[in-house]
CSV table of N, CA and C in Angstrom, one decimal:
chain,number,residue,atom,x,y,z
S,1,UNK,N,-4.7,-8.9,5.3
S,1,UNK,CA,-5.4,-8.4,7.2
S,1,UNK,C,-6.4,-7.4,7.2
S,2,UNK,N,-7.5,-7.3,8.0
S,2,UNK,CA,-8.0,-6.0,8.3
S,2,UNK,C,-7.6,-5.8,9.5
S,3,UNK,N,-6.9,-4.2,9.2
S,3,UNK,CA,-6.5,-4.4,10.3
S,3,UNK,C,-7.7,-3.1,11.6
S,4,UNK,N,-8.3,-2.9,10.0
S,4,UNK,CA,-9.3,-2.1,10.6
S,4,UNK,C,-10.2,-2.0,10.4
S,5,UNK,N,-11.2,-0.8,10.0
S,5,UNK,CA,-12.2,-0.4,9.3
S,5,UNK,C,-11.6,0.4,8.3
S,6,UNK,N,-10.7,0.8,7.8
S,6,UNK,CA,-9.9,2.1,7.0
S,6,UNK,C,-9.0,1.3,6.4
S,7,UNK,N,-8.5,0.0,6.9
S,7,UNK,CA,-7.2,-0.5,6.5
S,7,UNK,C,-7.0,-2.3,6.8
S,8,UNK,N,-6.4,-2.5,5.2
S,8,UNK,CA,-6.6,-3.6,5.1
S,8,UNK,C,-5.2,-3.9,5.0
S,9,UNK,N,-4.1,-5.0,5.3
S,9,UNK,CA,-2.8,-5.0,5.0
S,9,UNK,C,-2.5,-6.5,4.0
S,10,UNK,N,-1.7,-6.4,2.9
S,10,UNK,CA,-1.6,-7.5,2.5
S,10,UNK,C,0.0,-7.7,1.8
S,11,UNK,N,0.3,-9.2,1.7
S,11,UNK,CA,1.5,-9.0,0.6
S,11,UNK,C,1.2,-9.0,-0.8
S,12,UNK,N,2.0,-8.8,-1.6
S,12,UNK,CA,2.1,-8.2,-2.8
S,12,UNK,C,1.2,-8.7,-3.7
S,13,UNK,N,-0.1,-8.2,-3.9
S,13,UNK,CA,-1.3,-8.9,-4.4
S,13,UNK,C,-0.7,-9.3,-6.2
S,14,UNK,N,-1.3,-10.1,-6.6
S,14,UNK,CA,-1.3,-10.4,-7.7
S,14,UNK,C,-1.8,-10.3,-9.5
S,15,UNK,N,-1.2,-9.4,-10.4
S,15,UNK,CA,-1.3,-8.4,-10.8
S,15,UNK,C,-3.3,-8.4,-10.9
S,16,UNK,N,-3.7,-9.7,-11.5
S,16,UNK,CA,-5.4,-9.2,-11.5
S,16,UNK,C,-6.4,-9.3,-10.2
S,17,UNK,N,-5.5,-9.0,-9.3
S,17,UNK,CA,-6.0,-8.4,-7.9
S,17,UNK,C,-6.5,-6.7,-8.2
S,18,UNK,N,-5.6,-6.3,-8.4
S,18,UNK,CA,-5.7,-4.8,-8.1
S,18,UNK,C,-7.0,-4.3,-9.2
S,19,UNK,N,-7.3,-4.6,-10.1
S,19,UNK,CA,-8.6,-4.0,-10.6
S,19,UNK,C,-9.7,-4.4,-10.0
S,20,UNK,N,-10.0,-5.4,-9.5
S,20,UNK,CA,-10.8,-5.9,-8.5
S,20,UNK,C,-11.0,-4.8,-7.4
S,21,UNK,N,-10.2,-4.2,-6.8
S,21,UNK,CA,-10.0,-4.1,-5.6
S,21,UNK,C,-11.3,-2.7,-5.0
S,22,UNK,N,-11.4,-1.9,-6.1
S,22,UNK,CA,-12.8,-0.9,-6.1
S,22,UNK,C,-13.5,-1.5,-5.7
S,23,UNK,N,-14.4,-2.8,-6.7
S,23,UNK,CA,-15.6,-3.7,-6.6
S,23,UNK,C,-15.4,-4.1,-5.1
S,24,UNK,N,-14.4,-4.3,-4.2
S,24,UNK,CA,-14.6,-4.8,-2.9
S,24,UNK,C,-14.5,-3.7,-2.0
S,25,UNK,N,-14.8,-2.8,-2.1
S,25,UNK,CA,-15.1,-0.9,-1.4
S,25,UNK,C,-13.7,-0.7,-1.4
S,26,UNK,N,-12.3,-0.7,-1.4
S,26,UNK,CA,-11.5,0.3,-1.3
S,26,UNK,C,-11.2,1.7,-2.3
S,27,UNK,N,-10.9,2.2,-1.8
S,27,UNK,CA,-10.7,3.6,-2.9
S,27,UNK,C,-9.7,4.0,-3.0
S,28,UNK,N,-8.4,3.2,-2.6
S,28,UNK,CA,-7.0,3.5,-2.4
S,28,UNK,C,-5.9,2.3,-1.9
S,29,UNK,N,-4.6,2.6,-2.8
S,29,UNK,CA,-3.8,1.7,-2.4
S,29,UNK,C,-2.5,2.4,-2.1
S,30,UNK,N,-1.5,1.6,-1.0
S,30,UNK,CA,-0.5,2.4,-0.9
S,30,UNK,C,0.3,0.7,-0.7
S,31,UNK,N,1.5,1.0,-1.8
S,31,UNK,CA,2.6,0.4,-2.4
S,31,UNK,C,3.9,0.4,-1.5
S,32,UNK,N,4.2,-0.1,-0.9
S,32,UNK,CA,5.4,0.2,-0.1
S,32,UNK,C,6.7,-0.3,-0.8
S,33,UNK,N,6.7,-1.4,-1.7
S,33,UNK,CA,7.3,-2.0,-1.6
S,33,UNK,C,8.0,-1.9,-3.1
S,34,UNK,N,9.6,-1.6,-2.9
S,34,UNK,CA,10.8,-0.9,-4.3
S,34,UNK,C,10.4,-2.0,-5.1
S,35,UNK,N,10.3,-1.2,-6.3
S,35,UNK,CA,10.4,-1.6,-7.4
S,35,UNK,C,11.9,-2.2,-7.8
S,36,UNK,N,11.4,-3.6,-7.8
S,36,UNK,CA,12.8,-4.6,-8.4
S,36,UNK,C,13.5,-5.4,-7.3
S,37,UNK,N,12.2,-5.8,-6.3
S,37,UNK,CA,12.5,-6.2,-4.8
S,37,UNK,C,12.5,-7.5,-5.6
S,38,UNK,N,11.7,-8.0,-6.1
S,38,UNK,CA,11.5,-9.3,-6.4
S,38,UNK,C,11.3,-9.6,-7.9
S,39,UNK,N,12.0,-10.4,-8.9
S,39,UNK,CA,11.7,-10.8,-10.0
S,39,UNK,C,10.6,-11.1,-11.0
S,40,UNK,N,10.4,-10.3,-11.6
S,40,UNK,CA,9.1,-10.7,-12.4
S,40,UNK,C,8.1,-9.2,-11.9
S,41,UNK,N,8.6,-8.7,-10.3
S,41,UNK,CA,7.9,-8.2,-10.1
S,41,UNK,C,7.0,-6.4,-10.9
S,42,UNK,N,5.8,-6.0,-10.9
S,42,UNK,CA,5.6,-5.1,-12.4
S,42,UNK,C,6.4,-3.9,-11.0
S,43,UNK,N,6.4,-2.9,-12.0
S,43,UNK,CA,6.6,-1.7,-11.8
S,43,UNK,C,5.3,-0.9,-10.5
S,44,UNK,N,6.1,0.3,-10.1
S,44,UNK,CA,5.0,0.8,-9.4
S,44,UNK,C,4.1,1.9,-10.5
S,45,UNK,N,5.3,2.1,-11.1
S,45,UNK,CA,4.3,2.9,-12.4
S,45,UNK,C,3.2,2.3,-13.2
S,46,UNK,N,3.5,0.8,-13.2
S,46,UNK,CA,2.6,0.0,-14.3
S,46,UNK,C,1.3,0.1,-13.3
S,47,UNK,N,1.3,-0.7,-11.9
S,47,UNK,CA,0.2,-0.3,-11.1
S,47,UNK,C,-0.4,0.8,-10.7
S,48,UNK,N,0.1,1.8,-10.7
S,48,UNK,CA,-0.9,3.4,-10.8
S,48,UNK,C,-1.5,3.1,-11.9
S,49,UNK,N,-0.7,2.9,-13.1
S,49,UNK,CA,-2.4,2.8,-14.6
S,49,UNK,C,-2.6,1.8,-14.0
S,50,UNK,N,-2.5,0.9,-13.2
S,50,UNK,CA,-3.7,0.0,-13.6
S,50,UNK,C,-4.8,0.7,-12.2
S,51,UNK,N,-4.3,1.2,-10.9
S,51,UNK,CA,-5.5,1.4,-10.1
S,51,UNK,C,-5.7,2.6,-10.3
S,52,UNK,N,-5.3,3.5,-11.5
S,52,UNK,CA,-6.3,5.0,-11.7
S,52,UNK,C,-7.0,4.5,-12.8
S,53,UNK,N,-7.4,3.3,-13.5
S,53,UNK,CA,-8.0,3.0,-14.2
S,53,UNK,C,-9.3,2.4,-13.6
S,54,UNK,N,-8.6,1.6,-12.6
S,54,UNK,CA,-9.9,1.0,-11.9
S,54,UNK,C,-10.5,2.0,-10.7
S,55,UNK,N,-10.2,3.2,-11.0
S,55,UNK,CA,-11.0,4.2,-10.2
S,55,UNK,C,-10.0,4.3,-8.8
S,56,UNK,N,-9.0,4.2,-8.8
S,56,UNK,CA,-8.6,4.0,-7.0
S,56,UNK,C,-7.0,5.2,-7.6
S,57,UNK,N,-7.3,5.5,-5.8
S,57,UNK,CA,-5.7,6.3,-5.9
S,57,UNK,C,-5.0,5.4,-5.1
S,58,UNK,N,-3.1,6.1,-5.9
S,58,UNK,CA,-2.2,5.5,-5.1
S,58,UNK,C,-1.4,6.0,-4.7
S,59,UNK,N,-0.6,5.5,-3.8
S,59,UNK,CA,0.3,6.3,-3.1
S,59,UNK,C,1.8,5.3,-3.5
S,60,UNK,N,2.7,5.5,-3.3
S,60,UNK,CA,3.9,4.1,-3.4
S,60,UNK,C,4.7,5.8,-2.2
S,61,UNK,N,5.6,4.5,-1.8
S,61,UNK,CA,6.3,4.8,-0.6
S,61,UNK,C,6.9,3.8,-0.2
S,62,UNK,N,8.4,3.5,-1.3
S,62,UNK,CA,8.9,1.7,-0.8
S,62,UNK,C,9.7,2.6,-0.2
S,63,UNK,N,10.2,1.5,0.7
S,63,UNK,CA,10.7,1.2,1.7
S,63,UNK,C,11.5,0.1,1.9
S,64,UNK,N,12.6,0.1,2.7
S,64,UNK,CA,13.2,-1.3,3.6
S,64,UNK,C,13.0,-1.4,4.9
S,65,UNK,N,12.9,-2.4,5.3
S,65,UNK,CA,13.5,-2.8,7.0
S,65,UNK,C,14.3,-2.0,7.5
S,66,UNK,N,15.6,-1.3,7.1
S,66,UNK,CA,16.4,-1.0,7.7
S,66,UNK,C,16.5,0.4,7.2
S,67,UNK,N,15.7,0.8,6.2
S,67,UNK,CA,16.2,2.4,6.3
S,67,UNK,C,14.4,3.4,6.1
S,68,UNK,N,13.4,2.3,7.4
S,68,UNK,CA,12.5,3.4,7.0
S,68,UNK,C,13.1,4.4,7.9
S,69,UNK,N,11.8,5.7,7.9
S,69,UNK,CA,12.4,7.2,8.3
S,69,UNK,C,11.2,7.2,9.1
S,70,UNK,N,11.4,8.4,9.1
S,70,UNK,CA,9.9,9.4,10.5
S,70,UNK,C,9.3,9.9,8.8
S,71,UNK,N,9.9,10.3,7.8
S,71,UNK,CA,9.3,11.3,6.3
S,71,UNK,C,8.4,10.3,5.7
S,72,UNK,N,9.0,8.5,6.2
S,72,UNK,CA,8.7,7.1,5.8
S,72,UNK,C,6.9,7.1,6.6
S,73,UNK,N,7.0,7.3,7.4
S,73,UNK,CA,5.8,7.6,8.2
S,73,UNK,C,4.9,8.0,8.1
S,74,UNK,N,5.6,10.0,7.9
S,74,UNK,CA,4.6,10.6,7.7
S,74,UNK,C,3.9,10.4,6.7
S,75,UNK,N,4.4,9.8,5.2
S,75,UNK,CA,4.0,9.8,4.3
S,75,UNK,C,3.0,8.4,4.6
S,76,UNK,N,3.0,7.7,4.8
S,76,UNK,CA,2.0,6.5,4.8
S,76,UNK,C,0.1,7.1,5.5
S,77,UNK,N,0.6,7.9,6.9
S,77,UNK,CA,-0.1,8.2,7.9
S,77,UNK,C,-0.8,9.1,6.5
S,78,UNK,N,0.4,9.9,6.1
S,78,UNK,CA,-0.6,11.2,5.5
S,78,UNK,C,-1.7,10.6,4.0
S,79,UNK,N,-1.1,9.6,3.4
S,79,UNK,CA,-1.8,8.7,2.4
S,79,UNK,C,-2.9,8.2,2.9
S,80,UNK,N,-3.6,7.7,4.1
S,80,UNK,CA,-4.3,7.1,5.0
S,80,UNK,C,-5.1,8.1,5.4
S,81,UNK,N,-4.9,9.2,5.5
S,81,UNK,CA,-5.7,10.3,6.0
S,81,UNK,C,-6.6,10.9,5.0
S,82,UNK,N,-5.8,10.8,4.0
S,82,UNK,CA,-6.4,11.3,2.6
S,82,UNK,C,-7.7,10.9,2.0
S,83,UNK,N,-7.4,9.1,2.0
S,83,UNK,CA,-8.6,8.6,1.8
S,83,UNK,C,-9.9,8.5,2.4
S,84,UNK,N,-10.2,8.4,1.2
S,84,UNK,CA,-12.2,9.0,1.5
S,84,UNK,C,-13.1,7.1,2.1
S,85,UNK,N,-12.4,5.9,1.3
S,85,UNK,CA,-12.8,4.9,1.2
S,85,UNK,C,-11.8,4.1,1.9
S,86,UNK,N,-12.0,2.8,2.5
S,86,UNK,CA,-11.2,2.0,3.2
S,86,UNK,C,-9.3,2.2,2.2
S,87,UNK,N,-8.2,1.7,2.7
S,87,UNK,CA,-6.8,1.3,1.9
S,87,UNK,C,-6.5,0.0,1.8
S,88,UNK,N,-6.1,-0.5,1.1
S,88,UNK,CA,-5.5,-1.7,0.3
S,88,UNK,C,-3.4,-1.2,0.3
S,89,UNK,N,-2.9,-1.5,1.3
S,89,UNK,CA,-1.4,-1.3,1.8
S,89,UNK,C,-0.7,-2.9,1.4
S,90,UNK,N,0.6,-2.9,0.8
S,90,UNK,CA,1.3,-4.0,1.0
S,90,UNK,C,2.6,-3.9,0.2
S,91,UNK,N,3.5,-4.9,0.4
S,91,UNK,CA,5.0,-4.7,0.3
S,91,UNK,C,4.4,-6.7,0.0
S,92,UNK,N,6.1,-6.7,0.0
S,92,UNK,CA,6.2,-8.4,-0.2
S,92,UNK,C,5.4,-9.4,0.6
S,93,UNK,N,5.6,-9.0,1.7
S,93,UNK,CA,5.1,-9.9,2.6
S,93,UNK,C,4.3,-9.2,3.7
S,94,UNK,N,3.5,-7.5,3.7
S,94,UNK,CA,2.8,-6.8,4.5
S,94,UNK,C,3.8,-6.4,5.5
S,95,UNK,N,4.8,-6.8,5.4
S,95,UNK,CA,5.1,-6.5,7.3
S,95,UNK,C,6.1,-5.0,7.3
S,96,UNK,N,6.3,-4.5,6.0
S,96,UNK,CA,6.7,-3.1,6.7
S,96,UNK,C,5.5,-2.6,6.2
S,97,UNK,N,4.5,-2.6,5.6
S,97,UNK,CA,3.2,-1.6,5.5
S,97,UNK,C,2.5,-1.5,6.8
S,98,UNK,N,3.0,-2.8,7.5
S,98,UNK,CA,2.0,-3.0,8.9
S,98,UNK,C,3.5,-2.6,10.0
S,99,UNK,N,4.6,-2.1,9.7
S,99,UNK,CA,5.9,-1.4,10.3
S,99,UNK,C,5.4,0.1,10.3
S,100,UNK,N,5.2,0.5,9.3
S,100,UNK,CA,4.8,2.1,9.3
S,100,UNK,C,3.3,1.9,9.7
S,101,UNK,N,2.4,1.6,9.3
S,101,UNK,CA,1.4,1.6,10.4
S,101,UNK,C,1.4,2.0,11.6
S,102,UNK,N,2.2,0.9,12.5
S,102,UNK,CA,2.2,1.3,13.8
S,102,UNK,C,3.1,1.7,14.0
S,103,UNK,N,4.4,2.4,13.8
S,103,UNK,CA,5.0,3.4,13.9
S,103,UNK,C,3.9,4.3,13.8
S,104,UNK,N,3.1,4.8,13.0
S,104,UNK,CA,2.4,5.6,13.0
S,104,UNK,C,1.3,6.2,13.9
S,105,UNK,N,1.3,4.9,14.5
S,105,UNK,CA,0.3,4.8,15.8
S,105,UNK,C,0.3,5.5,16.9
S,106,UNK,N,2.0,5.2,16.7
S,106,UNK,CA,2.5,5.1,18.1
S,106,UNK,C,3.0,7.0,18.5
S,107,UNK,N,3.3,7.1,16.6
S,107,UNK,CA,4.1,8.7,17.0
S,107,UNK,C,2.5,9.4,17.5
């Protein structure tokens, strides 16, 4: 879902999607899904390597809906502000990424 010209939020993408994001105009990825949340999920370290090889910045801010803190919101906002091109943010369903964004906008 395109939130605005700077941010798109998605469910966790398939492994073959990450390397294509730079070609689609994105400059950074924000992953808010903790490692191991879903069976067979790629680790953040593996995704970071793919992102970097594709020329994308990568931020890992693992949260659960019950444990989001103001520091998590601030880290999300900082990663978004640092990006010079549009950002692709995701978690399992996209909900937590949207929550972090919305909380940051309210703050």
